[in-house]
Short mmCIF file of C-alpha atoms in Angstrom, two decimals:
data_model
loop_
_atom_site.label_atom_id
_atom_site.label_comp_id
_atom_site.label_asym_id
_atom_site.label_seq_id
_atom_site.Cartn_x
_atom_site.Cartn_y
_atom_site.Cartn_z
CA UNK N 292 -7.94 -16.32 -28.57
CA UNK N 293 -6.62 -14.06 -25.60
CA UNK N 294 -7.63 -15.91 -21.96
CA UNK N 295 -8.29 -14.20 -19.00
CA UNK N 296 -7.37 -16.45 -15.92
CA UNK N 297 -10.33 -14.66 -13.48
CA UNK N 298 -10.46 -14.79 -9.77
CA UNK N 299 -13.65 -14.18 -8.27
CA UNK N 300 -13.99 -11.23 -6.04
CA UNK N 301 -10.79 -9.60 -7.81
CA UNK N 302 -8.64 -7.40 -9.35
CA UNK N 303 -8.98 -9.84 -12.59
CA UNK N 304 -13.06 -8.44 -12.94
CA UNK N 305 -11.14 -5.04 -14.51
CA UNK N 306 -9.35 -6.94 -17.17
CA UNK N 307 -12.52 -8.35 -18.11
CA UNK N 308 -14.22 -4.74 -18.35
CA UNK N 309 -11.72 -3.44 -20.05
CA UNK N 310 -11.90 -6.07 -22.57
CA UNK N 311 -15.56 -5.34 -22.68
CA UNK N 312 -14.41 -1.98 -23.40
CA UNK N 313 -12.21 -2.64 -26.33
CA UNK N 314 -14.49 -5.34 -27.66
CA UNK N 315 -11.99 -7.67 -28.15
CA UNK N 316 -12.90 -11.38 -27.90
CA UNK N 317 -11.72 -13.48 -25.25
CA UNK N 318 -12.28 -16.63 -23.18
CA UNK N 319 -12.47 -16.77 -19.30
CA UNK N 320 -10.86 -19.95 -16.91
CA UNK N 321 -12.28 -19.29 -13.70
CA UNK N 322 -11.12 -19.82 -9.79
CA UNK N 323 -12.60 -19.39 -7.01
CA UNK N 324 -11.44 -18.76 -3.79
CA UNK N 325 -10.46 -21.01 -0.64
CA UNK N 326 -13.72 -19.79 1.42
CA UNK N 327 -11.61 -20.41 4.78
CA UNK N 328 -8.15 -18.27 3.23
CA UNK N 329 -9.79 -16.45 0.95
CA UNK N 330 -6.65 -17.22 -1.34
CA UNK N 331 -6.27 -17.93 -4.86
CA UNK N 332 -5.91 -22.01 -5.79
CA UNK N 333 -2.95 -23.71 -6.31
CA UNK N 334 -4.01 -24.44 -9.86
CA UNK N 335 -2.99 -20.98 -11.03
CA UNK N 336 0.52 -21.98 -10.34
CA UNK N 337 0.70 -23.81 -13.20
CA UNK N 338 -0.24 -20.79 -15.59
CA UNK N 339 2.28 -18.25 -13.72
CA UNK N 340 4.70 -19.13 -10.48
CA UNK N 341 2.99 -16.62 -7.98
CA UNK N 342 -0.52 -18.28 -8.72
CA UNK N 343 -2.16 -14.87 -8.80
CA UNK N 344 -4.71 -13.14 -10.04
CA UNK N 345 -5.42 -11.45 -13.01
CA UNK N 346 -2.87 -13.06 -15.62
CA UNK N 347 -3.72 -13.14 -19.17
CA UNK N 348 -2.73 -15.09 -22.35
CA UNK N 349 -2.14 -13.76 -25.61
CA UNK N 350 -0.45 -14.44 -28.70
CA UNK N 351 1.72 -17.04 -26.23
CA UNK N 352 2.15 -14.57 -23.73
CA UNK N 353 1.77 -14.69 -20.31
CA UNK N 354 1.17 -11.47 -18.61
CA UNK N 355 0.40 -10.97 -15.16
CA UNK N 356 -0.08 -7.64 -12.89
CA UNK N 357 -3.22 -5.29 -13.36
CA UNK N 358 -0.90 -2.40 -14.52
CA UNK N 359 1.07 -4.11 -16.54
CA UNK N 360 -1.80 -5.87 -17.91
CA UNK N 361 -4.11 -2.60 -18.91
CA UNK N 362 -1.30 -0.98 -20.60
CA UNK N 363 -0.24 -4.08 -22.63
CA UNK N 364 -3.72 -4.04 -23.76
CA UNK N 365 -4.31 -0.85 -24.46
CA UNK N 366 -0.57 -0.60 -26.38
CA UNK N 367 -2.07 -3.67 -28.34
CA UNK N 368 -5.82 -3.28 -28.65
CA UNK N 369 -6.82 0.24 -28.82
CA UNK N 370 -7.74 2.53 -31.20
CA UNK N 371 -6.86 5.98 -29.21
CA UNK N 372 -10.13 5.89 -27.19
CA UNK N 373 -9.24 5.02 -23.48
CA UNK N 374 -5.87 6.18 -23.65
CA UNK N 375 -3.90 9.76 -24.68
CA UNK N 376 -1.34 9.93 -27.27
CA UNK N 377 2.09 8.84 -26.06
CA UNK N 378 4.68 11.91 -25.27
CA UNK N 379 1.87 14.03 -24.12
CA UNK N 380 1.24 15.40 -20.56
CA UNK N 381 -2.05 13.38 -20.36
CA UNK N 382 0.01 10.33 -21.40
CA UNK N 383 1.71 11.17 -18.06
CA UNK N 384 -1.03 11.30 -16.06
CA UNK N 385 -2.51 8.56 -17.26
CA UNK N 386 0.76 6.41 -16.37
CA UNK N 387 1.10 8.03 -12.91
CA UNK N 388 -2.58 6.64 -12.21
CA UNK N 389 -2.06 3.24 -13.66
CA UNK N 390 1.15 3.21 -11.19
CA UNK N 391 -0.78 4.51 -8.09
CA UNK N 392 -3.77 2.36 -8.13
CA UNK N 393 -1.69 -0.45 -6.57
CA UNK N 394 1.39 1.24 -5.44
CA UNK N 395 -0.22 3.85 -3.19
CA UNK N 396 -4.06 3.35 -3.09
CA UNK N 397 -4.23 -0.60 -2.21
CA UNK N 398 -1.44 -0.99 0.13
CA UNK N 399 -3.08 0.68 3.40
CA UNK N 400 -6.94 -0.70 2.21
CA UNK N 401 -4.67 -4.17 2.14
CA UNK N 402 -3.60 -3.44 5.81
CA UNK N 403 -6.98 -2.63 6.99
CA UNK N 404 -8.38 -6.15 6.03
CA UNK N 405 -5.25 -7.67 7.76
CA UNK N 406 -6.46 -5.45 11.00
CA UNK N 407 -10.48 -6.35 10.69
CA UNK N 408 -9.22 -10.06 10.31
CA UNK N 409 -6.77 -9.92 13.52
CA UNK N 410 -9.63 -8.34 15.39
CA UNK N 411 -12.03 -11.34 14.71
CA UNK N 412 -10.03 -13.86 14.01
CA UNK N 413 -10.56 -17.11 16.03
CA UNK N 414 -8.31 -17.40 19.07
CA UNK N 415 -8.14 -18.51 22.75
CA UNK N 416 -10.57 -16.67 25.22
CA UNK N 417 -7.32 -14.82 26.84
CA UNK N 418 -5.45 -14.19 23.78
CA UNK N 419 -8.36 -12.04 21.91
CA UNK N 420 -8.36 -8.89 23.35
CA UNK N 421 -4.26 -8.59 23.20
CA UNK N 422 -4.99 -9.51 19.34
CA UNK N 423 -7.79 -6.62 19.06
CA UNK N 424 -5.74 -4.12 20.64
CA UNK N 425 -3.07 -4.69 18.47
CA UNK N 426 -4.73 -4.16 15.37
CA UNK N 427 -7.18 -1.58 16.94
CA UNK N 428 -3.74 0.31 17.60
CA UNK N 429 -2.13 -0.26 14.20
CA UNK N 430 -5.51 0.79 12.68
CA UNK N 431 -6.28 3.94 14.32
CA UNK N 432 -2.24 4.91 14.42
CA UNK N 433 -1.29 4.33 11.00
CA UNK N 434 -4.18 2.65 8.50
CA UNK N 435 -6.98 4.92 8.96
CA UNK N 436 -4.59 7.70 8.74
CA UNK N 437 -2.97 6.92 5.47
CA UNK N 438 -6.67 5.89 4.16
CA UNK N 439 -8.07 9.84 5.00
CA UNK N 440 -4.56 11.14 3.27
CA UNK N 441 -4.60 9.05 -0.05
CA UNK N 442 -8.77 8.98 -0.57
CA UNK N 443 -9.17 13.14 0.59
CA UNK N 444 -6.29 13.43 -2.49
CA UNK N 445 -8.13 11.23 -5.14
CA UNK N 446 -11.65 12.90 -4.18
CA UNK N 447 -10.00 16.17 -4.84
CA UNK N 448 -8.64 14.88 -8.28
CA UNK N 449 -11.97 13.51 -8.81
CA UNK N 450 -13.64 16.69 -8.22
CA UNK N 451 -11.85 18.62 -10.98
CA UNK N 452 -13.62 16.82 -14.11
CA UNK N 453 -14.99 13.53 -12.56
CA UNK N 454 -12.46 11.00 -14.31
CA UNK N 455 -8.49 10.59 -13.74
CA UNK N 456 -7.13 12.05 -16.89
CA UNK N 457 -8.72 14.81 -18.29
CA UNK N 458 -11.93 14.88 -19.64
CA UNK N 459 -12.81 11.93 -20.79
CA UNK N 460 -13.49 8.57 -19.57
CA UNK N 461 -9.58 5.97 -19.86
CA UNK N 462 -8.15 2.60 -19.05
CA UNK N 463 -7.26 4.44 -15.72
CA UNK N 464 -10.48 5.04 -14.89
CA UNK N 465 -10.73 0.90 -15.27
CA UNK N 466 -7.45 0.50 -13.59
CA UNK N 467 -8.45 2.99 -9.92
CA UNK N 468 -11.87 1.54 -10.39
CA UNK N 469 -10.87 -1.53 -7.85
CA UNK N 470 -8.99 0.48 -5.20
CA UNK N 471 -12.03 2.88 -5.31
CA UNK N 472 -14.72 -0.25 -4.75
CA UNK N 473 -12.57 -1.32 -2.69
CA UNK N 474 -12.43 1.92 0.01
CA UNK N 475 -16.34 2.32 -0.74
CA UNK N 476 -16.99 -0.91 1.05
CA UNK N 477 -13.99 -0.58 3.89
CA UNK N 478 -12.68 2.73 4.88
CA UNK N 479 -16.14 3.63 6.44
CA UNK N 480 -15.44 7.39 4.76
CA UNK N 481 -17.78 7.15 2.01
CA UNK N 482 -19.63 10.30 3.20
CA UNK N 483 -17.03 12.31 2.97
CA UNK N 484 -15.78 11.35 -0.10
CA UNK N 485 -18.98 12.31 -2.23
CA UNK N 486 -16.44 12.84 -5.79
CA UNK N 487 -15.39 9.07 -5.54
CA UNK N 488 -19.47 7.94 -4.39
CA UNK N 489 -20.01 9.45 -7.51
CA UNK N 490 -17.22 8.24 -9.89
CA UNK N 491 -17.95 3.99 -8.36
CA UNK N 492 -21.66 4.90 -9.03
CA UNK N 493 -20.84 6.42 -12.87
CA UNK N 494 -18.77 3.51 -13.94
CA UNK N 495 -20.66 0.71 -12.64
CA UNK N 496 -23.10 1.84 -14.52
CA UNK N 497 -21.13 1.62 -17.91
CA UNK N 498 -22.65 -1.37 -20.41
CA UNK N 499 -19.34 -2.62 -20.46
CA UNK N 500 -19.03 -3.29 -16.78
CA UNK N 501 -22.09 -5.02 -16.47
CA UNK N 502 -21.38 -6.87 -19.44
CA UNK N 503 -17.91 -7.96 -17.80
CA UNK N 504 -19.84 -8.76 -14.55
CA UNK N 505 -22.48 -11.24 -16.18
CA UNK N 506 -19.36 -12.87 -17.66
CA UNK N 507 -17.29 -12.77 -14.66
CA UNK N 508 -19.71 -13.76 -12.24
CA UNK N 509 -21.09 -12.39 -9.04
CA UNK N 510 -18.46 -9.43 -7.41
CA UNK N 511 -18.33 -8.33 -3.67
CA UNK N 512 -15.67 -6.99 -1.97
CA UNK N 513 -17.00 -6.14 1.47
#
């Protein structure tokens, strides 16, 4: 049977949707996090060298990276439902978003929880405000930024039919899902951003995401 090796608090909780999604059985391993690092355990070493988060197993495979993951899946498990026909121009699209989700949208939202945790993280009385400067600076010269450019695009793209490819609810939709959680709880632009309020509010609403979050266990990301 395919096993997902879930994080909590993580990209893995897509994988599990999206298996909810296909209906495909499967078995979870859980980890939790270091509460001080906020890392993943050592013990997922053994499953894949970088001891990240989500891997899967399947048919002796081991297959780590979201992307990588969601289109394995869908290559293997679907029927045509959450993804277009190969060769066709909403087969593109649908690749370009799998691609983006962590290649453009995660990468600044990453280097605003490095900033927030320079800000407050513990140091000597005299050494503090040099720290929160710093990051204050990188935040409000490049982060913040970056975060208005990529989430004004993807609220625009939202705002066309309320999914990322077309019509119709995908795997992409699953794969952006995290990045767009993700900026709901820290860019502090939510109310400007009322097409991607309203696409995190549609699909958390989805059966299969609350299924996946029963099985997956409790999810916050703030």
């Amino acid at each position: 049977m395919l096993t997902v090796h879930h994080l909590n608090n993580s990209r893995s909780q897509r994988v599990l949707w999206l298996l909810e999604e296909l209906d495909v059985p499967y078995e979870i391993r859980k980890y939790q996090r270091d509460p001080k690092t906020m890392l993943a355990p050592s013990e997922l070493r053994a499953v894949h060298p970088l001891g990240k988060s989500p891997l899967i197993e399947d048919g002796g495979q081991v297959i780590a990276e979201s992307g990588a993951i969601v289109d394995y899946l869908v290559d293997r498990y679907d029927t045509g439902r959450l993804a277009p026909p190969r060769g066709t121009p909403e087969r593109l699209r649908f690749n370009y978003w799998l691609h983006y989700a962590e290649g453009s949208a995660m990468p600044p939202l990453l280097l605003k929880l490095v900033a927030m945790r320079i800000a407050t993280a513990p140091m000597s009385f005299f050494a503090r405000p040099i720290a929160q400067r710093i990051a204050g600076k990188l935040q409000s010269a490049f982060v913040d930024p970056q975060l208005a450019l990529h989430l004004d695009y993807v609220n625009n793209e939202l705002a066309q039919t309320g999914w990322f490819v077309g019509d119709e609810f995908s795997a992409a939709d699953i794969q952006m899902s995290f990045p767009m959680e993700v900026a709901m709880a820290r860019s502090g632009l939510g109310g400007r951003l009322p097409h991607v309020a309203a696409f995190v509010s549609r699909v958390q609403q989805r059966p299969a995401y609350r299924r996946a979050l029963e099985r997956g266990g409790p999810y916050a990301l703030s």
